[in-house]
Amino acid sequence: MNTKMSVLRKKAMSLPLLPGVYIMHNKSGEIIYIGKAVKLKNRVSQYFGSQNNHAEKVRRMVDNVDDFEYIITDSEFEALILECSLIKQHTPKYNILLKDDKGYSYIRVGVGDWGKISYVLQKKDDGATYIGPYKSSYYVKSAVEAANKIFMLPTCNRRFPQDFRKGRPCLNYHIKQCMAPCTGKIKLKDYRESVEQALDFLKGGSSNSIKQLTAEMEQAAEELEFERAARIRDKINAVKRMSDKQKVVSNKVLDQDVIASFSNDGKTCFQVFRFEGGHLFDRESFVFDSGDSDSETEEFILRYYTIRNDVPKNIALDRDFDGAQSVGEWLSQKRGSKVNITVPQRGEQAQLVSMCRSNAAEALAQQKGATVREFGVLEELKDTLGLSKLPEYIECYDISNLAGAENVAGMIVYKNGKPFKSGYKKFKIKGFDGQDDYASMAEVLTRRFKDYYSADDDSQGFGKLPDLILLDGGKGQVSAVKQVLQNMSINVPLFGLVKDDKHRTRAITGEGGEIAINSKRALFTFLSKMQDEVHRFAIGYHHARRKKNTFKSSLTSIDGVGEVRAKNLLKYFRTIDNISKADLAELESAPKMTKDVALNIYGYFHPQSEDENLADNI
């Protein structure tokens, strides 16, 4: 907590209600944040009030503020221009800073007769042929991948002709995406022809490529080279299929940029789709710490077009923001003509924005080791239960016993929508004997959160608070555990998973009643799998304990073997089978074993041998 908060707030409350730029400094005098405001007093005072509504990034920034200064401007637009200039000059730590790493890309044709086609970000003096430069790495990568597939060119690391016949063809050969020169059966003439056709495709586009290939096919047919004509025909069909996949999104799509974002757990990803002539010709993705959501879109747009010289005529966004008018004016000035900023609500433009946002979610999910589908079902769970944040870390509990015997519990963990098996835990119920699922669940959660308060590391295991707790059971289990959480001051959402007569997940229950999930297919499948997994884990532990105790009971039936000695024997020999196969000397060497008891154990598993030993003794 910033000790100067009251002083800073008092200073902020004295600011004028005028547009301007504010500059935050830390104790070293370093500029750590620059912002603009229509009314300086209202905006700056928000930072030094209650911190509950601020994002983590903003709270960190405020904790480091030692002082601030401000510059009054005549208008919001002037404040925006000044803000952009100052941020570019000082690059403050807590502003959105985007690197201008949009280098040029090249198409590379390898050295030699069997050279391969690839895309690279740098041109080297290595004797290879380079085509370019191109501004869009996305376009070059997509085009080269398409050309290699259509013309069945190799993309592996094998070198030709050195690696001829040194291994089997890879999967690409079997799915007809590579002619497999590695087999040594491809003529150099045919390979070079495919390379030249691929380069014509990359240089001239699909329509020119089809025209040229068609002419070559007709010429081959006239010369009665029907096999070659058939191969060219297949390439024409492949080009057409690829063209259909990469066809114009719509004739109504303007030359424009589409910008959308997705935020979760302190991170935000902005995705930019760039369209030209109805084609998606480039896309970019940026991930950074989340800040103030109200101004984040505005700040991103300003930073993005500061590092980009080409501003499109139209920009479609997934949300509106307060400074849209002044930002539009700034972009129009930068472009030299009017720029239209829209937030489409329906039609194809809205679909493009939705697609862009889905890609932003996918990019953020991949950073967290999840997929957009897994993030999607977590979003659905969040909305269904009315949670304040995405439940990325979920703990689920189940009780297992047989008529009150061997009463145990299992806890499983789902992290980012997937089982996190290193987080699984087993519990043996210790507080009582007999069957009481409510008391068992209460005991397990009490022990779990006692460990939470005593844990040193708060990033994993019992030292980490879950985002959501699910119980295999109904209102009774939820009520029992709710009391535990309240007594221990644990503020974590709690719900139960209710099953039907056929032991299938039917609904989620909480204090407010049951929530049906049958109509929500993805969520239903997700929770059903989770409930099946925790049941499997708990009952597996129960069966293991029953089996172990069954073994123990068989040992305790031997004269001289009690609970402690049976436990020591199992610990020493690990299994009953090993005990039964041990000779007398091995049994005598076990911890805390006497010769008489060892003889009793040996005789129990070898009754005939014992009679022989007795006869020998007589």
Coordinates of C-alpha atoms in Angstrom, one line a residue:
M1 CA 0.0 0.0 0.0
N2 CA 1.3 3.4 -1.0
T3 CA 2.0 5.4 2.2
K4 CA 1.6 8.7 0.3
M5 CA -1.9 7.8 -0.9
S6 CA -3.7 10.5 1.1
V7 CA -1.2 13.2 0.1
L8 CA -1.5 12.2 -3.6
R9 CA -5.3 12.1 -3.4
K10 CA -5.3 15.6 -1.8
K11 CA -3.1 16.9 -4.7
A12 CA -5.3 15.2 -7.3
M13 CA -8.5 16.7 -5.8
S14 CA -6.9 20.2 -6.4
L15 CA -6.5 19.6 -10.1
P16 CA -8.6 21.6 -12.6
L17 CA -11.6 20.1 -14.5
L18 CA -9.8 20.7 -17.8
P19 CA -8.3 18.4 -20.5
G20 CA -4.6 17.6 -20.2
V21 CA -1.9 15.0 -19.7
Y22 CA -0.8 13.6 -16.3
I23 CA 2.7 12.1 -15.7
M24 CA 3.3 9.7 -12.8
H25 CA 6.8 9.4 -11.2
N26 CA 8.3 6.9 -8.8
K27 CA 10.7 7.7 -5.9
S28 CA 13.6 7.9 -8.3
G29 CA 11.9 10.5 -10.4
E30 CA 11.5 8.0 -13.2
I31 CA 8.3 8.4 -15.4
I32 CA 6.3 5.2 -14.9
Y33 CA 3.0 6.1 -16.5
I34 CA 1.6 8.8 -18.8
G35 CA -2.1 9.3 -19.5
K36 CA -4.6 11.8 -20.8
A37 CA -7.9 13.0 -19.5
V38 CA -10.9 15.2 -20.5
K39 CA -11.1 16.3 -16.9
L40 CA -7.8 15.9 -15.0
K41 CA -9.3 16.1 -11.5
N42 CA -11.8 13.3 -12.1
R43 CA -9.4 11.0 -13.8
V44 CA -6.3 11.3 -11.6
S45 CA -8.2 11.2 -8.3
Q46 CA -9.6 7.8 -9.3
Y47 CA -6.1 6.3 -9.0
F48 CA -5.8 7.4 -5.4
G49 CA -9.2 6.4 -4.1
S50 CA -10.4 2.8 -3.4
Q51 CA -8.1 0.2 -5.0
N52 CA -10.8 -2.6 -5.1
N53 CA -12.0 -1.8 -8.6
H54 CA -8.6 -1.4 -10.1
A55 CA -6.8 -4.1 -12.1
E56 CA -3.7 -5.7 -10.6
K57 CA -1.5 -3.8 -13.1
V58 CA -3.1 -0.4 -12.0
R59 CA -2.7 -1.3 -8.3
R60 CA 1.0 -2.0 -8.9
M61 CA 1.5 1.2 -10.7
V62 CA -0.3 3.2 -8.0
D63 CA 1.9 1.6 -5.3
N64 CA 5.0 2.9 -7.0
V65 CA 3.8 6.5 -7.5
D66 CA 5.7 9.0 -5.5
D67 CA 4.5 12.1 -7.2
F68 CA 2.8 13.3 -10.4
E69 CA 2.8 16.3 -12.7
Y70 CA 0.3 17.5 -15.3
I71 CA 0.1 19.6 -18.4
I72 CA -3.2 21.4 -19.3
T73 CA -4.2 21.5 -23.0
D74 CA -6.9 23.3 -24.9
S75 CA -8.8 20.1 -26.0
E76 CA -8.9 16.4 -25.6
F77 CA -7.4 16.0 -29.1
E78 CA -4.4 18.1 -28.1
A79 CA -4.0 16.0 -25.0
L80 CA -4.0 12.9 -27.1
I81 CA -1.3 14.2 -29.4
L82 CA 0.8 15.3 -26.5
E83 CA 0.3 11.9 -24.7
C84 CA 1.4 10.0 -27.8
S85 CA 4.5 12.2 -28.2
L86 CA 5.5 11.8 -24.5
I87 CA 5.0 8.0 -24.4
K88 CA 7.0 7.6 -27.5
Q89 CA 9.8 9.7 -25.9
H90 CA 9.8 8.2 -22.4
T91 CA 8.4 4.6 -22.9
P92 CA 6.9 4.4 -19.4
K93 CA 6.9 1.0 -17.7
Y94 CA 3.1 0.8 -17.1
N95 CA 1.9 2.1 -20.5
I96 CA 1.1 -0.3 -23.3
L97 CA 4.3 -0.5 -25.3
L98 CA 4.3 -2.3 -28.6
K99 CA 7.6 -3.1 -30.3
D100 CA 7.9 -2.3 -34.0
D101 CA 9.3 -5.7 -34.9
K102 CA 7.4 -6.0 -38.1
G103 CA 10.4 -6.8 -40.2
Y104 CA 10.4 -7.9 -43.9
S105 CA 9.9 -11.5 -44.9
Y106 CA 11.3 -13.4 -47.9
I107 CA 10.7 -16.5 -49.9
R108 CA 13.8 -18.5 -50.0
V109 CA 14.8 -21.1 -52.7
G110 CA 17.6 -23.3 -51.5
V111 CA 20.9 -23.9 -53.2
G112 CA 21.4 -26.6 -55.8
D113 CA 19.2 -28.6 -58.1
W114 CA 17.1 -30.0 -55.3
G115 CA 16.6 -26.7 -53.4
K116 CA 13.5 -26.4 -51.2
I117 CA 11.1 -23.4 -50.9
S118 CA 10.7 -21.8 -47.5
Y119 CA 9.9 -18.5 -45.9
V120 CA 12.5 -16.6 -43.8
L121 CA 12.6 -13.3 -41.9
Q122 CA 16.2 -12.4 -42.8
K123 CA 18.1 -12.4 -46.1
K124 CA 21.5 -14.1 -45.8
D125 CA 24.5 -14.3 -48.0
D126 CA 24.4 -18.1 -48.4
G127 CA 24.0 -18.5 -52.1
A128 CA 20.3 -19.2 -52.0
T129 CA 17.8 -17.2 -54.1
Y130 CA 15.5 -14.8 -52.2
I131 CA 12.3 -13.3 -53.4
G132 CA 10.9 -10.3 -51.6
P133 CA 10.9 -8.4 -49.4
Y134 CA 7.2 -8.7 -48.3
K135 CA 5.7 -6.6 -45.5
S136 CA 3.4 -9.4 -44.2
S137 CA 5.1 -12.4 -42.7
Y138 CA 1.6 -14.0 -42.2
Y139 CA 1.0 -13.7 -46.0
V140 CA 4.4 -15.1 -46.9
K141 CA 4.1 -18.0 -44.5
S142 CA 0.6 -19.0 -45.6
A143 CA 1.5 -18.7 -49.3
V144 CA 4.7 -20.8 -49.0
E145 CA 2.9 -23.5 -47.0
A146 CA 0.1 -23.6 -49.6
A147 CA 2.6 -23.8 -52.5
N148 CA 4.5 -26.7 -50.9
K149 CA 1.3 -28.6 -50.4
I150 CA -0.2 -28.0 -53.9
F151 CA 3.0 -28.8 -55.8
M152 CA 4.0 -31.6 -53.3
L153 CA 7.4 -30.2 -52.4
P154 CA 9.4 -31.5 -49.4
T155 CA 9.5 -29.4 -46.2
C156 CA 11.6 -31.9 -44.1
N157 CA 15.3 -31.5 -43.1
R158 CA 16.6 -34.2 -45.5
R159 CA 19.2 -33.1 -48.0
F160 CA 19.1 -34.3 -51.6
P161 CA 20.7 -36.1 -53.3
Q162 CA 22.7 -37.0 -50.1
D163 CA 19.7 -38.6 -48.3
F164 CA 18.2 -40.6 -51.2
R165 CA 17.0 -44.0 -50.1
K166 CA 18.2 -43.5 -46.5
G167 CA 14.8 -43.8 -44.9
R168 CA 11.1 -44.3 -45.4
P169 CA 9.0 -41.5 -46.8
C170 CA 7.2 -39.5 -44.1
L171 CA 3.5 -39.0 -43.5
N172 CA 3.3 -36.1 -46.0
Y173 CA 4.0 -38.6 -48.8
H174 CA 1.2 -40.9 -47.8
I175 CA -1.4 -38.0 -47.6
K176 CA -0.2 -36.8 -51.0
Q177 CA 1.4 -33.6 -49.8
C178 CA 5.0 -34.5 -50.9
M179 CA 6.3 -36.3 -54.0
A180 CA 9.0 -37.9 -51.7
P181 CA 12.3 -37.3 -53.6
C182 CA 13.9 -39.1 -50.6
T183 CA 12.9 -42.4 -52.3
G184 CA 15.2 -41.6 -55.2
K185 CA 12.5 -42.3 -57.7
I186 CA 11.7 -38.7 -58.6
K187 CA 13.4 -37.4 -61.7
L188 CA 15.3 -34.1 -61.3
K189 CA 13.4 -32.7 -64.4
D190 CA 10.0 -33.4 -62.7
Y191 CA 11.2 -31.9 -59.4
R192 CA 12.5 -28.7 -61.0
E193 CA 9.3 -28.4 -62.9
S194 CA 7.3 -28.5 -59.7
V195 CA 9.6 -25.9 -58.1
E196 CA 9.2 -23.5 -61.0
Q197 CA 5.4 -24.0 -61.0
A198 CA 5.3 -23.3 -57.3
L199 CA 7.3 -20.1 -57.8
D200 CA 5.0 -19.0 -60.6
F201 CA 2.1 -19.6 -58.2
L202 CA 3.8 -17.5 -55.4
K203 CA 4.7 -14.7 -57.8
G204 CA 1.6 -14.5 -59.9
G205 CA -1.2 -15.7 -57.7
S206 CA -3.6 -18.5 -58.1
S207 CA -5.5 -17.1 -61.2
N208 CA -2.3 -16.6 -63.2
S209 CA -1.0 -19.9 -62.0
I210 CA -4.1 -21.8 -63.2
K211 CA -3.8 -20.1 -66.7
Q212 CA -0.2 -21.1 -67.0
L213 CA -0.7 -24.7 -65.8
T214 CA -3.7 -25.1 -68.1
A215 CA -1.5 -24.1 -71.1
E216 CA 1.2 -26.6 -70.0
M217 CA -1.4 -29.3 -69.5
E218 CA -2.8 -28.8 -73.0
Q219 CA 0.7 -28.8 -74.6
A220 CA 1.5 -32.0 -72.8
A221 CA -1.7 -33.6 -74.1
E222 CA -0.9 -32.5 -77.6
E223 CA 2.5 -34.1 -77.3
L224 CA 0.8 -37.3 -76.1
E225 CA 2.5 -36.9 -72.6
F226 CA -0.7 -38.0 -70.9
E227 CA 0.9 -38.9 -67.5
R228 CA 2.5 -35.4 -67.3
A229 CA -0.8 -33.8 -68.4
A230 CA -2.6 -35.8 -65.6
R231 CA -0.1 -34.6 -63.0
I232 CA -0.6 -31.0 -64.1
R233 CA -4.3 -31.4 -64.0
D234 CA -4.1 -32.6 -60.4
K235 CA -2.0 -29.5 -59.6
I236 CA -4.7 -27.2 -61.2
N237 CA -7.4 -28.9 -59.1
A238 CA -5.2 -28.4 -56.0
V239 CA -4.7 -24.7 -56.8
K240 CA -8.5 -24.3 -57.2
R241 CA -9.2 -26.0 -53.9
M242 CA -6.7 -23.9 -52.1
S243 CA -8.2 -20.7 -53.8
D244 CA -11.6 -21.7 -52.6
K245 CA -10.3 -22.0 -49.0
Q246 CA -8.6 -18.6 -49.3
K247 CA -11.4 -16.9 -51.3
V248 CA -12.5 -13.3 -50.6
V249 CA -14.2 -13.2 -47.3
S250 CA -17.0 -11.1 -48.9
N251 CA -17.3 -8.5 -51.6
K252 CA -18.8 -6.2 -48.9
V253 CA -15.7 -6.4 -46.7
L254 CA -13.8 -3.1 -47.0
D255 CA -10.1 -2.5 -47.0
Q256 CA -9.9 -2.2 -43.3
D257 CA -8.4 -3.4 -40.0
V258 CA -10.4 -5.4 -37.5
I259 CA -9.3 -5.1 -33.8
A260 CA -10.6 -7.2 -30.9
S261 CA -9.4 -8.3 -27.5
F262 CA -9.8 -11.0 -24.9
S263 CA -8.8 -10.6 -21.2
N264 CA -8.4 -13.2 -18.5
D265 CA -6.5 -13.5 -15.2
G266 CA -4.5 -10.3 -15.5
K267 CA -3.6 -10.7 -19.2
T268 CA -5.1 -9.2 -22.3
C269 CA -4.5 -10.2 -25.9
F270 CA -5.3 -7.9 -28.8
Q271 CA -5.7 -9.4 -32.2
V272 CA -5.5 -7.3 -35.4
F273 CA -6.9 -8.6 -38.8
R274 CA -5.9 -6.6 -41.8
F275 CA -8.0 -6.9 -45.0
E276 CA -7.3 -5.7 -48.5
G277 CA -9.5 -6.3 -51.5
G278 CA -11.7 -8.6 -49.3
H279 CA -8.7 -10.8 -48.5
L280 CA -7.1 -11.3 -45.1
F281 CA -3.6 -10.3 -45.9
D282 CA -2.1 -10.0 -42.4
R283 CA -2.8 -10.7 -38.8
E284 CA -1.0 -9.7 -35.6
S285 CA -1.3 -10.7 -31.9
F286 CA -0.1 -8.8 -28.8
V287 CA -0.3 -10.0 -25.2
F288 CA 0.4 -7.8 -22.2
D289 CA -0.7 -7.3 -18.6
S290 CA -4.3 -6.0 -18.3
G291 CA -4.9 -2.5 -17.1
D292 CA -7.9 -0.2 -17.0
S293 CA -10.4 -1.9 -19.3
D294 CA -12.2 1.4 -20.0
S295 CA -9.1 3.0 -21.6
E296 CA -7.2 -0.1 -22.7
T297 CA -8.7 -0.2 -26.2
E298 CA -8.0 3.5 -26.8
E299 CA -4.4 3.1 -25.6
F300 CA -3.8 0.0 -27.7
I301 CA -5.0 1.7 -30.9
L302 CA -2.8 4.7 -30.3
R303 CA 0.3 2.6 -29.6
Y304 CA -0.5 0.3 -32.6
Y305 CA -0.8 3.0 -35.2
T306 CA 2.1 4.9 -33.7
I307 CA 4.3 2.0 -34.9
R308 CA 2.4 1.5 -38.2
N309 CA 2.7 4.0 -41.0
D310 CA -0.3 2.7 -43.0
V311 CA -3.7 3.6 -41.5
P312 CA -6.7 2.1 -43.3
K313 CA -9.8 4.0 -44.2
N314 CA -12.0 1.8 -41.9
I315 CA -11.4 0.2 -38.5
A316 CA -13.9 -2.2 -36.9
L317 CA -13.7 -2.7 -33.1
D318 CA -15.3 -5.1 -30.7
R319 CA -16.2 -2.3 -28.2
D320 CA -16.7 1.4 -28.0
F321 CA -14.6 3.7 -25.8
D322 CA -14.9 7.3 -24.6
G323 CA -12.1 8.8 -26.7
A324 CA -13.2 7.4 -30.0
Q325 CA -13.9 10.8 -31.6
S326 CA -10.5 12.2 -30.8
V327 CA -8.7 9.0 -31.7
G328 CA -10.6 9.0 -35.1
E329 CA -9.4 12.6 -35.6
W330 CA -5.8 11.7 -34.8
L331 CA -5.9 8.7 -37.2
S332 CA -7.5 10.8 -40.0
Q333 CA -4.7 13.3 -39.6
K334 CA -2.1 10.6 -39.8
R335 CA -3.8 9.0 -42.9
G336 CA -4.5 12.3 -44.6
S337 CA -8.2 11.5 -45.1
K338 CA -11.1 10.5 -42.9
V339 CA -10.9 7.3 -41.0
N340 CA -14.1 5.6 -39.9
I341 CA -14.2 3.8 -36.6
T342 CA -17.2 1.5 -36.1
V343 CA -18.4 -1.1 -33.6
P344 CA -20.6 -3.4 -35.8
Q345 CA -23.5 -5.1 -34.1
R346 CA -24.8 -7.3 -36.8
G347 CA -24.1 -8.7 -40.3
E348 CA -20.8 -9.7 -41.8
Q349 CA -18.8 -7.0 -40.1
A350 CA -19.9 -8.2 -36.7
Q351 CA -19.0 -11.8 -37.7
L352 CA -15.5 -10.6 -38.6
V353 CA -15.1 -8.9 -35.2
S354 CA -16.3 -12.1 -33.5
M355 CA -13.8 -14.2 -35.4
C356 CA -11.0 -11.7 -34.5
R357 CA -12.0 -11.9 -30.8
S358 CA -12.0 -15.8 -30.9
N359 CA -8.5 -15.7 -32.3
A360 CA -7.5 -13.4 -29.4
A361 CA -8.9 -15.9 -27.0
E362 CA -7.1 -18.7 -28.7
A363 CA -3.8 -16.9 -28.6
L364 CA -4.2 -16.2 -24.8
A365 CA -5.3 -19.8 -24.2
Q366 CA -2.2 -21.1 -25.9
Q367 CA 0.0 -19.0 -23.7
K368 CA -1.7 -20.8 -20.7
G369 CA -1.4 -24.2 -22.2
A370 CA -5.1 -24.5 -23.0
T371 CA -7.3 -24.3 -26.1
V372 CA -10.0 -21.9 -27.0
R373 CA -12.5 -24.7 -26.6
E374 CA -11.4 -25.3 -23.0
F375 CA -11.5 -21.5 -22.3
G376 CA -14.9 -21.5 -23.9
V377 CA -16.4 -24.0 -21.5
L378 CA -14.8 -22.2 -18.6
E379 CA -16.4 -19.0 -19.8
E380 CA -19.7 -20.8 -19.9
L381 CA -19.2 -22.2 -16.4
K382 CA -18.3 -18.7 -15.2
D383 CA -21.5 -17.2 -16.7
T384 CA -23.7 -20.1 -15.5
L385 CA -22.6 -19.8 -11.9
G386 CA -22.3 -16.0 -11.9
L387 CA -18.6 -16.1 -11.0
S388 CA -16.5 -12.9 -10.9
K389 CA -13.5 -14.5 -12.7
L390 CA -12.7 -17.4 -15.0
P391 CA -12.4 -20.6 -12.9
E392 CA -9.0 -21.7 -14.1
Y393 CA -8.1 -23.7 -11.0
I394 CA -11.0 -26.0 -9.9
E395 CA -11.0 -28.5 -7.0
C396 CA -13.6 -31.3 -6.9
Y397 CA -14.2 -33.7 -4.0
D398 CA -15.9 -37.0 -3.5
I399 CA -16.4 -39.4 -0.5
S400 CA -16.1 -43.2 -0.8
N401 CA -16.9 -46.0 1.7
L402 CA -18.6 -49.3 2.1
A403 CA -21.2 -49.2 4.8
G404 CA -19.0 -46.8 6.7
A405 CA -15.9 -49.0 6.4
E406 CA -12.7 -47.5 5.0
N407 CA -14.1 -44.0 4.8
V408 CA -11.9 -42.0 2.4
A409 CA -12.1 -39.0 0.1
G410 CA -10.5 -38.0 -3.2
M411 CA -9.7 -34.5 -4.5
I412 CA -9.0 -33.8 -8.1
V413 CA -7.8 -30.6 -9.7
Y414 CA -8.7 -29.1 -13.1
K415 CA -6.3 -26.4 -14.4
N416 CA -7.2 -24.4 -17.5
G417 CA -10.0 -26.9 -18.3
K418 CA -7.8 -30.0 -18.1
P419 CA -7.0 -32.6 -15.4
F420 CA -4.0 -31.5 -13.3
K421 CA -2.9 -34.8 -11.9
S422 CA 0.0 -33.6 -9.8
G423 CA -2.6 -31.6 -7.8
Y424 CA -4.7 -34.7 -6.9
K425 CA -4.9 -35.6 -3.2
K426 CA -6.2 -38.5 -1.1
F427 CA -7.7 -38.3 2.4
K428 CA -8.4 -40.9 5.0
I429 CA -11.3 -39.9 7.2
K430 CA -9.9 -39.8 10.8
G431 CA -12.5 -37.9 12.9
F432 CA -15.0 -40.7 13.3
D433 CA -16.1 -44.2 12.4
G434 CA -19.2 -45.1 10.4
Q435 CA -20.9 -43.5 7.4
D436 CA -21.6 -39.7 7.4
D437 CA -20.9 -38.1 4.1
Y438 CA -21.6 -34.6 5.4
A439 CA -19.2 -34.8 8.3
S440 CA -16.6 -36.5 6.1
M441 CA -16.8 -33.7 3.5
A442 CA -16.6 -31.1 6.3
E443 CA -13.5 -32.8 7.8
V444 CA -11.7 -33.1 4.4
L445 CA -12.2 -29.4 3.6
T446 CA -11.2 -28.4 7.1
R447 CA -7.9 -30.2 6.8
R448 CA -7.4 -28.9 3.3
F449 CA -7.6 -25.2 4.4
K450 CA -5.7 -25.7 7.6
D451 CA -2.9 -26.8 5.2
Y452 CA -3.6 -23.6 3.1
Y453 CA -2.9 -21.4 6.1
S454 CA 0.2 -23.2 7.1
A455 CA 1.7 -23.6 3.6
D456 CA 4.8 -21.6 2.7
D457 CA 4.3 -21.5 -1.1
D458 CA 1.0 -19.9 -2.2
S459 CA 1.5 -20.7 -5.9
Q460 CA 0.8 -24.5 -5.9
G461 CA -0.7 -27.4 -3.9
F462 CA -2.6 -26.6 -0.7
G463 CA -0.9 -23.2 -0.6
K464 CA -3.0 -22.1 -3.6
L465 CA -6.6 -21.0 -3.3
P466 CA -8.9 -22.5 -5.9
D467 CA -11.1 -20.4 -8.1
L468 CA -14.0 -22.8 -7.6
I469 CA -14.8 -25.8 -5.3
L470 CA -17.2 -28.5 -6.6
L471 CA -18.5 -31.3 -4.4
D472 CA -20.0 -34.7 -5.6
G473 CA -23.3 -34.2 -3.8
G474 CA -26.3 -32.0 -3.2
K475 CA -27.4 -29.4 -0.7
G476 CA -26.4 -31.4 2.3
Q477 CA -22.7 -31.6 1.3
V478 CA -22.7 -27.9 0.2
S479 CA -24.2 -26.7 3.5
A480 CA -21.7 -28.7 5.5
V481 CA -18.7 -27.3 3.6
K482 CA -20.2 -23.8 3.4
Q483 CA -20.0 -23.6 7.2
V484 CA -16.4 -24.8 7.2
L485 CA -15.4 -22.1 4.6
Q486 CA -17.2 -19.4 6.6
N487 CA -15.5 -20.4 9.9
M488 CA -12.1 -20.4 8.2
S489 CA -12.7 -17.1 6.3
I490 CA -12.2 -18.8 3.0
N491 CA -14.0 -16.9 0.2
V492 CA -14.2 -19.3 -2.7
P493 CA -17.3 -20.1 -4.7
L494 CA -18.8 -23.5 -3.7
F495 CA -21.3 -25.7 -5.6
G496 CA -22.4 -29.3 -5.7
L497 CA -22.8 -31.7 -8.6
V498 CA -26.1 -33.5 -8.5
K499 CA -26.7 -36.9 -10.2
D500 CA -29.8 -38.5 -11.5
D501 CA -31.1 -42.0 -10.8
K502 CA -28.7 -43.5 -13.4
H503 CA -25.7 -41.8 -11.6
R504 CA -25.3 -39.2 -14.4
T505 CA -24.6 -35.5 -13.8
R506 CA -28.0 -33.7 -13.8
A507 CA -27.5 -30.2 -12.3
I508 CA -25.3 -27.9 -10.3
T509 CA -26.6 -27.0 -6.8
G510 CA -25.8 -24.1 -4.6
E511 CA -27.5 -22.0 -1.9
G512 CA -29.9 -20.5 -4.5
G513 CA -31.1 -23.9 -5.7
E514 CA -30.4 -26.1 -8.7
I515 CA -29.1 -25.0 -12.0
A516 CA -29.9 -27.3 -14.9
I517 CA -27.1 -27.9 -17.4
N518 CA -28.6 -30.5 -19.7
S519 CA -29.2 -27.9 -22.5
K520 CA -25.6 -26.7 -22.4
R521 CA -23.8 -29.5 -24.1
A522 CA -20.2 -28.5 -23.7
L523 CA -20.6 -27.6 -20.0
F524 CA -22.6 -30.8 -19.4
T525 CA -19.9 -32.9 -20.9
F526 CA -17.1 -31.0 -19.0
L527 CA -18.8 -31.4 -15.6
S528 CA -19.8 -35.0 -16.3
K529 CA -16.2 -35.9 -17.0
M530 CA -15.0 -34.1 -13.9
Q531 CA -17.6 -35.9 -11.7
D532 CA -16.7 -39.3 -13.2
E533 CA -13.0 -38.6 -12.7
V534 CA -13.3 -37.6 -9.0
H535 CA -15.5 -40.7 -8.4
R536 CA -13.0 -42.9 -10.1
F537 CA -10.1 -41.4 -8.1
A538 CA -12.0 -41.7 -4.7
I539 CA -13.3 -45.2 -5.2
G540 CA -9.8 -46.3 -6.5
Y541 CA -8.3 -45.2 -3.2
H542 CA -11.1 -46.9 -1.3
H543 CA -10.5 -50.2 -3.1
A544 CA -6.7 -49.9 -2.5
R545 CA -7.2 -49.5 1.3
R546 CA -9.7 -52.3 1.5
K547 CA -7.3 -54.6 -0.3
K548 CA -4.4 -53.6 1.9
N549 CA -6.5 -54.1 5.1
T550 CA -7.7 -57.5 3.8
F551 CA -4.1 -58.5 3.5
K552 CA -3.4 -57.1 7.0
S553 CA -6.3 -59.1 8.4
S554 CA -4.9 -62.3 6.9
L555 CA -1.6 -61.7 8.6
T556 CA -3.1 -60.9 11.9
S557 CA -4.8 -64.3 12.0
I558 CA -1.3 -65.8 12.4
D559 CA -0.3 -66.5 16.0
G560 CA 2.0 -63.7 17.2
V561 CA 1.2 -61.2 14.4
G562 CA -0.7 -58.1 15.5
E563 CA -1.5 -54.9 13.7
V564 CA 1.9 -53.3 14.2
R565 CA 3.8 -56.4 13.2
A566 CA 1.6 -56.9 10.1
K567 CA 2.2 -53.3 9.1
N568 CA 6.0 -53.8 9.5
L569 CA 5.9 -57.0 7.4
L570 CA 4.0 -55.3 4.6
K571 CA 6.3 -52.3 4.7
Y572 CA 9.4 -54.6 4.6
F573 CA 8.2 -57.1 2.0
R574 CA 5.8 -54.7 0.2
T575 CA 3.3 -57.5 -0.8
I576 CA 1.6 -60.6 0.7
D577 CA 3.0 -62.6 -2.2
N578 CA 6.6 -61.7 -1.2
I579 CA 5.9 -62.7 2.4
S580 CA 4.5 -66.0 1.3
K581 CA 7.6 -66.8 -0.9
A582 CA 10.2 -65.7 1.8
D583 CA 12.2 -68.4 3.4
L584 CA 12.6 -68.7 7.2
A585 CA 15.9 -66.8 7.3
E586 CA 14.4 -63.9 5.4
L587 CA 11.4 -63.8 7.7
E588 CA 13.6 -63.8 10.8
S589 CA 15.5 -60.8 9.3
A590 CA 12.4 -58.6 9.2
P591 CA 12.2 -55.7 11.7
K592 CA 11.1 -56.6 15.2
M593 CA 10.7 -60.3 14.3
T594 CA 11.3 -63.3 16.6
K595 CA 12.2 -66.8 15.6
D596 CA 9.0 -68.3 16.9
V597 CA 6.8 -65.8 15.1
A598 CA 8.8 -66.2 11.9
L599 CA 8.3 -69.9 12.2
N600 CA 4.5 -69.4 12.6
I601 CA 4.4 -67.2 9.5
Y602 CA 6.5 -69.6 7.5
G603 CA 4.2 -72.5 8.6
Y604 CA 1.1 -70.5 7.7
F605 CA 2.2 -70.2 4.1
H606 CA 4.0 -73.6 3.9
P607 CA 2.0 -76.0 6.1
Q608 CA 3.6 -79.1 4.6
S609 CA 7.1 -77.8 5.2
E610 CA 6.3 -77.0 8.8
D611 CA 5.2 -80.7 9.3
E612 CA 8.5 -81.8 7.8
N613 CA 10.4 -79.4 10.1
L614 CA 8.6 -80.8 13.1
A615 CA 9.3 -84.3 12.0
D616 CA 13.0 -83.4 11.7
N617 CA 13.0 -81.9 15.2
I618 CA 11.4 -85.2 16.6

